[in-house]
Amino acid sequence: MTGAPVSLLDNIRISNGPESLKNYFTDLYHTERSRLLELLNDRHLRFYTLFLLKAGIYAYRLQDDLIPMYKWALMISDRLSELLPGKPPEPISDRPHGRKKTGAPAGRAALRRAGIRKMLRSDTDVLSAALKWIVETGWDPDIPEGSYELFLERCTSILLGEFRDRSVLPVLADIIFDRHRKGLLVHNLVWAFFKARDQDSLYLLVQKLQSENVMDVRLAKKLLRFIPGIENSDNSSGPALYYRAVQWLSENMPYLYFTDESMHMCGCPIFCRVSAGEGSE
Amino acid sequence: MIRFETGDTDLQGILSQYQQGSPEREFLRRLADSSYVYVYSSPEELQFETRLRRHIINASLALYRGRMAFRIFQESRCNEDYWIRRPDGGFELRPDARPSEAVGDIFTNTRLYATECATAVMMIYYKAILDSYGPDLFDRTFDRIILMNWQDMDELINVTTHRNLPDYFPGDCRYVKNPDVDPITPEWQGENIIDLGDGSYFGHGIGIGNVDFFIRALNRNRIEGSDVSAYLMDSATRPDFRGLYRYWKNAS
């Protein structure tokens, strides 16, 4: 969270917790419905707050009164949730190899995926804006691990992979480093970051070499280990490392390519390489 | 070809210890037939690596037969009598648990565990080392175990990914990459597979089959309209066989 304006509903959630938020929502619905709609449509509202109120919004049939972006955001969460864990697993005997990468059996999962794909083609402008809003405001310090976290990862993946929206990369870089500081899972987000194949975004990682937080520097060194001398540079100060990395990137950018390696593949992935015969040390 | 620093030349004596068609024999054949020179300190070191590779294959098959479920990190699970599930979805050995029993439990109470493919490979490595070292040495060596993807692994195991190798061997961990994975299902971005030495591979969550079997499984989860196939990457991930041998020899 930054110094951005905070909506009243977000403020209640952050200050008093999700249960207080839900109670406030219910009370306001019964006493001042129009005020509730005004608060729900606040342009500074964060997705996590809307997500927490989803059941109430549906119960009181308020979804059609939401601005299109918020309405679509809820719809996306509904559709993607069908592919997420939490559905009853199919019996093991029906899975000769034990595969259950999603919450649904292969046949039904394929149908659901086709449904999601159809949705992705429907109203792309509002949809991509909704996805971007989810990614930019859905990650909060107090989100629960599990299916909500997974949902956010998928939205990030779709926004970058399907809509090629690179503008979210600075936010994504901050989310990755913030989660890493807390010891939370970052593998899938790192994968999505590099999958975007955006050379300019590498400078976002380079900036973290100057961070005062030792965890940030450690992760930045890992992600940038393709830059010679960066990973094992214990004695270099932040600014010196930063300038070395910036200089190397500017010299080698034309020859740099993304390797497809990931933290799933190995412990020391090399995310980029310089084309053979090109580049500098 | 194989060269021993001790000057030994009797490879036939080592080969004769293993059955025709066994993974051990296949490993030694590939080493001997290679144009690359593989240097071992002694026949004992070669035999240690051969045995450890066999144990990697055995542990892979045990995990397959035990039907450990595939789960992404967010919904991984473990037997909490032995392991603590961390916020990132990894498992950490309980301070009061005996390491050999905890690792053994994964392979006896397999259905209590669920994780993704890279962590499964770490489980396989620990079991293979347990079978090579024996419980006493294993317990003395690994008093802190973290099972989380390839991260936080023990320095002694020192798992390393080698790229553009001249040869690949039974017990190697390979990676099938799905570059055009559907962004809706990013968990199908790739699969770690263990070479079983007979042309087949084990990949946790998909099963056992040849490379095409895994490529087909991943290709079914590509982005719509893609004609870019999944492929076997030109790399292999291996534990530090030499380091593990030296530690074992010094401790024995």
PDB file of N, CA, C and O in Angstrom, chain A residues 153 176 179 184-193 262-264 266 271, chain B residues 73 86 88 116 148-151 189:
ATOM      1  N   GLU A 153      -2.538 -14.734  -8.888  1.00  0.00           N
ATOM      2  CA  GLU A 153      -1.447 -15.168  -9.775  1.00  0.00           C
ATOM      3  C   GLU A 153      -1.967 -15.394 -11.185  1.00  0.00           C
ATOM      4  O   GLU A 153      -1.322 -15.047 -12.176  1.00  0.00           O
ATOM      5  N   ILE A 176       6.447  -8.743  -5.960  1.00  0.00           N
ATOM      6  CA  ILE A 176       7.401  -9.854  -5.819  1.00  0.00           C
ATOM      7  C   ILE A 176       8.358  -9.586  -4.656  1.00  0.00           C
ATOM      8  O   ILE A 176       8.561 -10.436  -3.779  1.00  0.00           O
ATOM      9  N   ARG A 179       6.596  -9.578  -1.179  1.00  0.00           N
ATOM     10  CA  ARG A 179       6.265 -10.932  -0.711  1.00  0.00           C
ATOM     11  C   ARG A 179       7.532 -11.697  -0.313  1.00  0.00           C
ATOM     12  O   ARG A 179       7.533 -12.448   0.654  1.00  0.00           O
ATOM     13  N   LEU A 184       7.061 -15.210   1.550  1.00  0.00           N
ATOM     14  CA  LEU A 184       5.919 -15.795   0.838  1.00  0.00           C
ATOM     15  C   LEU A 184       6.325 -16.246  -0.566  1.00  0.00           C
ATOM     16  O   LEU A 184       7.363 -15.842  -1.086  1.00  0.00           O
ATOM     17  N   LEU A 185       5.453 -17.034  -1.134  1.00  0.00           N
ATOM     18  CA  LEU A 185       5.721 -17.633  -2.440  1.00  0.00           C
ATOM     19  C   LEU A 185       5.832 -16.574  -3.545  1.00  0.00           C
ATOM     20  O   LEU A 185       4.945 -15.731  -3.692  1.00  0.00           O
ATOM     21  N   VAL A 186       6.911 -16.633  -4.320  1.00  0.00           N
ATOM     22  CA  VAL A 186       7.061 -15.679  -5.428  1.00  0.00           C
ATOM     23  C   VAL A 186       7.344 -16.377  -6.769  1.00  0.00           C
ATOM     24  O   VAL A 186       7.408 -15.717  -7.799  1.00  0.00           O
ATOM     25  N   HIS A 187       7.495 -17.705  -6.742  1.00  0.00           N
ATOM     26  CA  HIS A 187       7.934 -18.422  -7.948  1.00  0.00           C
ATOM     27  C   HIS A 187       7.057 -18.141  -9.163  1.00  0.00           C
ATOM     28  O   HIS A 187       7.550 -17.881 -10.254  1.00  0.00           O
ATOM     29  N   ASN A 188       5.751 -18.204  -8.958  1.00  0.00           N
ATOM     30  CA  ASN A 188       4.848 -18.034 -10.100  1.00  0.00           C
ATOM     31  C   ASN A 188       4.828 -16.589 -10.595  1.00  0.00           C
ATOM     32  O   ASN A 188       4.677 -16.342 -11.785  1.00  0.00           O
ATOM     33  N   LEU A 189       4.984 -15.660  -9.669  1.00  0.00           N
ATOM     34  CA  LEU A 189       5.009 -14.252 -10.072  1.00  0.00           C
ATOM     35  C   LEU A 189       6.303 -13.935 -10.820  1.00  0.00           C
ATOM     36  O   LEU A 189       6.297 -13.182 -11.794  1.00  0.00           O
ATOM     37  N   VAL A 190       7.398 -14.525 -10.357  1.00  0.00           N
ATOM     38  CA  VAL A 190       8.680 -14.328 -11.058  1.00  0.00           C
ATOM     39  C   VAL A 190       8.574 -14.913 -12.471  1.00  0.00           C
ATOM     40  O   VAL A 190       9.034 -14.321 -13.452  1.00  0.00           O
ATOM     41  N   TRP A 191       7.951 -16.072 -12.557  1.00  0.00           N
ATOM     42  CA  TRP A 191       7.751 -16.696 -13.873  1.00  0.00           C
ATOM     43  C   TRP A 191       6.958 -15.755 -14.784  1.00  0.00           C
ATOM     44  O   TRP A 191       7.328 -15.525 -15.938  1.00  0.00           O
ATOM     45  N   ALA A 192       5.855 -15.198 -14.259  1.00  0.00           N
ATOM     46  CA  ALA A 192       5.014 -14.296 -15.063  1.00  0.00           C
ATOM     47  C   ALA A 192       5.797 -13.047 -15.465  1.00  0.00           C
ATOM     48  O   ALA A 192       5.671 -12.559 -16.597  1.00  0.00           O
ATOM     49  N   PHE A 193       6.619 -12.550 -14.558  1.00  0.00           N
ATOM     50  CA  PHE A 193       7.413 -11.347 -14.825  1.00  0.00           C
ATOM     51  C   PHE A 193       8.337 -11.577 -16.039  1.00  0.00           C
ATOM     52  O   PHE A 193       8.384 -10.762 -16.963  1.00  0.00           O
ATOM     53  N   SER A 262      13.044 -21.098 -15.259  1.00  0.00           N
ATOM     54  CA  SER A 262      12.173 -20.610 -14.189  1.00  0.00           C
ATOM     55  C   SER A 262      12.606 -21.224 -12.861  1.00  0.00           C
ATOM     56  O   SER A 262      13.425 -22.142 -12.828  1.00  0.00           O
ATOM     57  N   MET A 263      12.025 -20.714 -11.788  1.00  0.00           N
ATOM     58  CA  MET A 263      12.336 -21.271 -10.468  1.00  0.00           C
ATOM     59  C   MET A 263      11.706 -22.645 -10.279  1.00  0.00           C
ATOM     60  O   MET A 263      12.011 -23.336  -9.320  1.00  0.00           O
ATOM     61  N   HIS A 264      10.814 -23.036 -11.164  1.00  0.00           N
ATOM     62  CA  HIS A 264      10.262 -24.393 -11.129  1.00  0.00           C
ATOM     63  C   HIS A 264      11.263 -25.381 -11.716  1.00  0.00           C
ATOM     64  O   HIS A 264      11.314 -26.528 -11.323  1.00  0.00           O
ATOM     65  N   CYS A 266      14.734 -25.112 -11.887  1.00  0.00           N
ATOM     66  CA  CYS A 266      15.980 -25.346 -11.152  1.00  0.00           C
ATOM     67  C   CYS A 266      16.183 -24.266 -10.093  1.00  0.00           C
ATOM     68  O   CYS A 266      15.477 -23.248 -10.081  1.00  0.00           O
ATOM     69  N   PHE A 271      17.730 -16.409 -16.283  1.00  0.00           N
ATOM     70  CA  PHE A 271      16.530 -15.949 -16.978  1.00  0.00           C
ATOM     71  C   PHE A 271      16.829 -15.339 -18.348  1.00  0.00           C
ATOM     72  O   PHE A 271      15.966 -15.309 -19.201  1.00  0.00           O
TER      73      PHE A 271
ATOM     74  N   PHE B  73       1.706 -25.169  -4.828  1.00  0.00           N
ATOM     75  CA  PHE B  73       2.193 -24.803  -3.492  1.00  0.00           C
ATOM     76  C   PHE B  73       1.076 -24.336  -2.563  1.00  0.00           C
ATOM     77  O   PHE B  73       1.085 -24.632  -1.380  1.00  0.00           O
ATOM     78  N   ARG B  86       5.090 -24.647   5.668  1.00  0.00           N
ATOM     79  CA  ARG B  86       5.451 -23.229   5.733  1.00  0.00           C
ATOM     80  C   ARG B  86       4.454 -22.371   4.950  1.00  0.00           C
ATOM     81  O   ARG B  86       3.733 -22.884   4.081  1.00  0.00           O
ATOM     82  N   ASP B  88       4.911 -20.530   2.521  1.00  0.00           N
ATOM     83  CA  ASP B  88       5.133 -20.551   1.073  1.00  0.00           C
ATOM     84  C   ASP B  88       4.769 -21.899   0.446  1.00  0.00           C
ATOM     85  O   ASP B  88       4.966 -22.104  -0.747  1.00  0.00           O
ATOM     86  N   GLU B 116       4.100 -30.124  -5.648  1.00  0.00           N
ATOM     87  CA  GLU B 116       4.306 -30.022  -7.094  1.00  0.00           C
ATOM     88  C   GLU B 116       5.584 -30.777  -7.485  1.00  0.00           C
ATOM     89  O   GLU B 116       6.228 -31.386  -6.642  1.00  0.00           O
ATOM     90  N   MET B 148      11.162 -27.509  -0.508  1.00  0.00           N
ATOM     91  CA  MET B 148      10.461 -26.401  -1.151  1.00  0.00           C
ATOM     92  C   MET B 148      11.098 -26.166  -2.506  1.00  0.00           C
ATOM     93  O   MET B 148      12.112 -25.477  -2.600  1.00  0.00           O
ATOM     94  N   ASN B 149      10.492 -26.821  -3.514  1.00  0.00           N
ATOM     95  CA  ASN B 149      10.996 -26.548  -4.840  1.00  0.00           C
ATOM     96  C   ASN B 149      12.503 -26.825  -4.851  1.00  0.00           C
ATOM     97  O   ASN B 149      12.965 -27.762  -4.237  1.00  0.00           O
ATOM     98  N   TRP B 150      13.279 -25.981  -5.485  1.00  0.00           N
ATOM     99  CA  TRP B 150      14.735 -26.147  -5.494  1.00  0.00           C
ATOM    100  C   TRP B 150      15.399 -25.197  -4.494  1.00  0.00           C
ATOM    101  O   TRP B 150      16.618 -25.104  -4.455  1.00  0.00           O
ATOM    102  N   GLN B 151      14.569 -24.480  -3.745  1.00  0.00           N
ATOM    103  CA  GLN B 151      15.144 -23.471  -2.855  1.00  0.00           C
ATOM    104  C   GLN B 151      15.509 -24.092  -1.502  1.00  0.00           C
ATOM    105  O   GLN B 151      14.969 -25.111  -1.110  1.00  0.00           O
ATOM    106  N   GLN B 189       3.295 -24.988 -17.034  1.00  0.00           N
ATOM    107  CA  GLN B 189       4.409 -24.322 -17.712  1.00  0.00           C
ATOM    108  C   GLN B 189       5.587 -25.252 -17.967  1.00  0.00           C
ATOM    109  O   GLN B 189       6.464 -24.943 -18.771  1.00  0.00           O
TER     110      GLN B 189
END
